[in-house]
PDB file of C-alpha atoms in Angstrom:
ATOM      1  CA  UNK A   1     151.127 116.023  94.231  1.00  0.00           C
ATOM      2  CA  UNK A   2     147.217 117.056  94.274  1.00  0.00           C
ATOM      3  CA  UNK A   3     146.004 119.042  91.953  1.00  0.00           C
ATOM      4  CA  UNK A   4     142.781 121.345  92.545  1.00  0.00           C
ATOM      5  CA  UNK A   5     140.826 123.466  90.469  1.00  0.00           C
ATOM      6  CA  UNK A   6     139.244 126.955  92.235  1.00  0.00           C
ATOM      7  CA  UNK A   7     136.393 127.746  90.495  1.00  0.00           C
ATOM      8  CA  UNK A   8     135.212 131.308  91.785  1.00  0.00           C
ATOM      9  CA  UNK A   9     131.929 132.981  90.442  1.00  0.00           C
ATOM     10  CA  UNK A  10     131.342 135.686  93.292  1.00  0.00           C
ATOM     11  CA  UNK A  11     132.202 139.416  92.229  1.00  0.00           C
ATOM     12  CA  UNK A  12     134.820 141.870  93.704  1.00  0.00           C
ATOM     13  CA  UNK A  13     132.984 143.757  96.645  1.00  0.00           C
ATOM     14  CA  UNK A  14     130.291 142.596  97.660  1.00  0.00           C
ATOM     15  CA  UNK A  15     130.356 140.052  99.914  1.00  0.00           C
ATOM     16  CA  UNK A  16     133.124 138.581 102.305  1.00  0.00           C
ATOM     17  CA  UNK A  17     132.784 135.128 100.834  1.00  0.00           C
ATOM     18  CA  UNK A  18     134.707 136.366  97.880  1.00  0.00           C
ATOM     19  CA  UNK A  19     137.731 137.235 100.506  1.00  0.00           C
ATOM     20  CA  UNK A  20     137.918 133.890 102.321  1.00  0.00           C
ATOM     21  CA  UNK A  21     137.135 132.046  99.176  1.00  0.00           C
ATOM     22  CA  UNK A  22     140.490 133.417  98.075  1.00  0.00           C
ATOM     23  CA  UNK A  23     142.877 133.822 101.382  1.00  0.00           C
ATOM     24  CA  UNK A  24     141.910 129.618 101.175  1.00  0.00           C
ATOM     25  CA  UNK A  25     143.259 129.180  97.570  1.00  0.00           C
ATOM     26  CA  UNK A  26     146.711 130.993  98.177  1.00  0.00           C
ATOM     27  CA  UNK A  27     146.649 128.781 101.841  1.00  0.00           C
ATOM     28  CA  UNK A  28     146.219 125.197  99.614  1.00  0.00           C
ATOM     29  CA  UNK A  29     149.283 127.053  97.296  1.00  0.00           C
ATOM     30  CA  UNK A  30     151.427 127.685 100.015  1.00  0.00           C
ATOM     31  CA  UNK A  31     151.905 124.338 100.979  1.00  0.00           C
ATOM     32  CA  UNK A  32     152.294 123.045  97.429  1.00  0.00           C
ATOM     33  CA  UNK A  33     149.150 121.696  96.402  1.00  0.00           C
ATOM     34  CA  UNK A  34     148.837 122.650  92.381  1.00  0.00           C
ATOM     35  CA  UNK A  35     146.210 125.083  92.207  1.00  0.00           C
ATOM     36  CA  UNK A  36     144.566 126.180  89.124  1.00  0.00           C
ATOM     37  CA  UNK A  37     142.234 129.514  89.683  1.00  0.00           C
ATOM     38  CA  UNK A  38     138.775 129.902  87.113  1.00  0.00           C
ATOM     39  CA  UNK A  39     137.179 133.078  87.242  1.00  0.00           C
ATOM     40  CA  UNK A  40     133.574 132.600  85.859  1.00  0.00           C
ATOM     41  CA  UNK A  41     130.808 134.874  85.605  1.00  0.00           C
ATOM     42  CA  UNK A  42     131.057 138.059  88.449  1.00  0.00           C
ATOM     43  CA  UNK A  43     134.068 136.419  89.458  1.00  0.00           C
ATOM     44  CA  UNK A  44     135.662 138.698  86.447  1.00  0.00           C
ATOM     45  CA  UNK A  45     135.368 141.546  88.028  1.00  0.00           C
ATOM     46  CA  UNK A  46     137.984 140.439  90.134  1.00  0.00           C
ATOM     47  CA  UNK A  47     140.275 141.512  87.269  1.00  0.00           C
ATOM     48  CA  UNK A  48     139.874 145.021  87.701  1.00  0.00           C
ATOM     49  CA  UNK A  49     142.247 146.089  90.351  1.00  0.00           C
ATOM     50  CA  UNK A  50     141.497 149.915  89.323  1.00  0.00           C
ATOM     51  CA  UNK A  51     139.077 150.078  91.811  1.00  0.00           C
ATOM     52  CA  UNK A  52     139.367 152.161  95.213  1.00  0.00           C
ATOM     53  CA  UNK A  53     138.569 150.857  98.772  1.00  0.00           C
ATOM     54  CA  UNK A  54     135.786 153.473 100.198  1.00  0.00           C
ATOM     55  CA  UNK A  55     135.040 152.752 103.476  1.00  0.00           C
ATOM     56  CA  UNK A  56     131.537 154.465 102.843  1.00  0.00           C
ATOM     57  CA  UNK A  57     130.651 152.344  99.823  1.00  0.00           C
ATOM     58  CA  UNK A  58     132.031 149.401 100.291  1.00  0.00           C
ATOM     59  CA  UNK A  59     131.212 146.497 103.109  1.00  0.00           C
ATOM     60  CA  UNK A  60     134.468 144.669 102.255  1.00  0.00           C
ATOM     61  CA  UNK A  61     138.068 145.403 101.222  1.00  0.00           C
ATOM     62  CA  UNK A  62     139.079 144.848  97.609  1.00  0.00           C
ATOM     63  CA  UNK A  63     139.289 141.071  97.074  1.00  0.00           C
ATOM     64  CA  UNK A  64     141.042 142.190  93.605  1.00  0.00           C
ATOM     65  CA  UNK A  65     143.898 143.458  95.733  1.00  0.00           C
ATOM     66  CA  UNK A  66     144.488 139.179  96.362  1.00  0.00           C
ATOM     67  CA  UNK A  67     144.304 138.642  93.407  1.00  0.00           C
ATOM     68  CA  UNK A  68     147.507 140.785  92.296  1.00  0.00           C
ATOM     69  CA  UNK A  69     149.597 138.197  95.117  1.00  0.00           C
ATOM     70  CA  UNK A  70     148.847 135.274  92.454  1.00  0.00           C
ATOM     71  CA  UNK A  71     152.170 135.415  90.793  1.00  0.00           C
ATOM     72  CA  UNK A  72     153.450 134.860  94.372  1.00  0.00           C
ATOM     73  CA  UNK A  73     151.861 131.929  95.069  1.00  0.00           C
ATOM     74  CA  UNK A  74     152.224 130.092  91.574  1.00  0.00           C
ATOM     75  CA  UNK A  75     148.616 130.828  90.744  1.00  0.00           C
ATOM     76  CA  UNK A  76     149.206 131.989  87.467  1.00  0.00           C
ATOM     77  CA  UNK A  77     148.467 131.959  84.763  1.00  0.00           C
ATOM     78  CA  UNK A  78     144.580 132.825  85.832  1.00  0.00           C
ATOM     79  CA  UNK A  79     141.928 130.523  83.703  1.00  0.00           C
ATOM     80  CA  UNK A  80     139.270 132.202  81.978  1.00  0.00           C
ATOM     81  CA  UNK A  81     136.940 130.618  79.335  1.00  0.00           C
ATOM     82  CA  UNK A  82     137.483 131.573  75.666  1.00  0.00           C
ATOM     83  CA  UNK A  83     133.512 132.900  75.445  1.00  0.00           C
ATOM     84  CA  UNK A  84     134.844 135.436  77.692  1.00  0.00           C
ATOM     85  CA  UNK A  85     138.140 136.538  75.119  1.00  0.00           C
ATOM     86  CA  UNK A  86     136.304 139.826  73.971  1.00  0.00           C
ATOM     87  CA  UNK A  87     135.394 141.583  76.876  1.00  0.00           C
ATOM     88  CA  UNK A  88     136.972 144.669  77.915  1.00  0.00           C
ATOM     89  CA  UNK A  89     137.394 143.565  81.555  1.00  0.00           C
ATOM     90  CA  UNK A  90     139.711 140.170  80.508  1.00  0.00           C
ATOM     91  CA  UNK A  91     141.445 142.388  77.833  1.00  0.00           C
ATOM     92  CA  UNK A  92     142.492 145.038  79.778  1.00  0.00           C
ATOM     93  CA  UNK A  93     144.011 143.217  82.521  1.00  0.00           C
ATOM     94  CA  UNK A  94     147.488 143.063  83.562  1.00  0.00           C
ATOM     95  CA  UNK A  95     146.971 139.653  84.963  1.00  0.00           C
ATOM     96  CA  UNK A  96     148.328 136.538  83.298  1.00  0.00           C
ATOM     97  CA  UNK A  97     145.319 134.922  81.740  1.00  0.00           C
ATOM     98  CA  UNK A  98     145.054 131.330  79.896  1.00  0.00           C
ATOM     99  CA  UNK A  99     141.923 130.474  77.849  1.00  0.00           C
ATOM    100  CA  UNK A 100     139.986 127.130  78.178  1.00  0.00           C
ATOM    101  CA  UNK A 101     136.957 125.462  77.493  1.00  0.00           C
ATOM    102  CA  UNK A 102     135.529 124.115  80.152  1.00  0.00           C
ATOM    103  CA  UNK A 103     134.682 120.328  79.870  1.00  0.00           C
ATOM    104  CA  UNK A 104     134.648 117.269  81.389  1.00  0.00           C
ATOM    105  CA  UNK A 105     137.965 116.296  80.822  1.00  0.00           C
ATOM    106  CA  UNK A 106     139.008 119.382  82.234  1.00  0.00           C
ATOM    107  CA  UNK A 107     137.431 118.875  85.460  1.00  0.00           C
ATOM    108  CA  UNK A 108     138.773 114.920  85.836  1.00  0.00           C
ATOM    109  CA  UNK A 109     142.541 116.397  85.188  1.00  0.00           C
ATOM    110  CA  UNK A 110     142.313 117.566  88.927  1.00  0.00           C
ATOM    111  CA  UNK A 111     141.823 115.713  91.986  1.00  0.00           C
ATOM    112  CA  UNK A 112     139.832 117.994  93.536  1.00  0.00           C
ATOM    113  CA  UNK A 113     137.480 120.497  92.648  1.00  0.00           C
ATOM    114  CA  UNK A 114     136.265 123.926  94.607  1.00  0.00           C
ATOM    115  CA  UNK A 115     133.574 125.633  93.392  1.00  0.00           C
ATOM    116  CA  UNK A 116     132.850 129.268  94.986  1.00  0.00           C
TER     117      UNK A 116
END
């Protein structure tokens, strides 16, 4: 079976990429390719699924919404790297969360590699 690694770094909100980036990972998961997610950088923010859908404030829907489905699609636990342990976002969230370091052997584990 292949194995790929989803790397996103765009934040909840503000752009559409963010939404395709992630309707793309739970495709590759529904027809059985191992996926492991890694939210880096604004790509945390994606944790916070507190956040309301305004129509007036917001240009797209609320990608953290997706990321709620993960469990669904055997996308869990989510990846998040251990410099990230203390902050308030990561440790408040309901999602499953594992915590790596990020190296090189890491990134040859999968076959393929997506980085958003």
């Amino acid at each position: 079976m292949k194995s790929v690694l989803v790397i996103l770094t765009q934040p909840n909100l503000t752009s559409l990429q963010v939404n395709e980036s992630l309707s793309a990972t739970m495709v590759l998961a529904t027809f059985g390719i191992s996926v492991k997610v890694l939210l880096k950088d604004a790509a945390l923010s994606l944790l916070n699924n507190n956040v309301e859908f305004d129509q007036l404030r917001h240009a797209f829907k609320i990608a953290a919404n997706m990321v709620e489905s993960f469990e669904f699609y055997d996308l869990t636990p989510i990846l998040i790297e251990n410099k990230n342990q203390q902050l308030s976002i990561v440790k408040n969230t309901e999602q499953e969360i594992e915590f790596i370091e990020i190296s090189p052997e890491l990134i040859r584990s999968f076959d393929h590699v997506l980085y958003w």
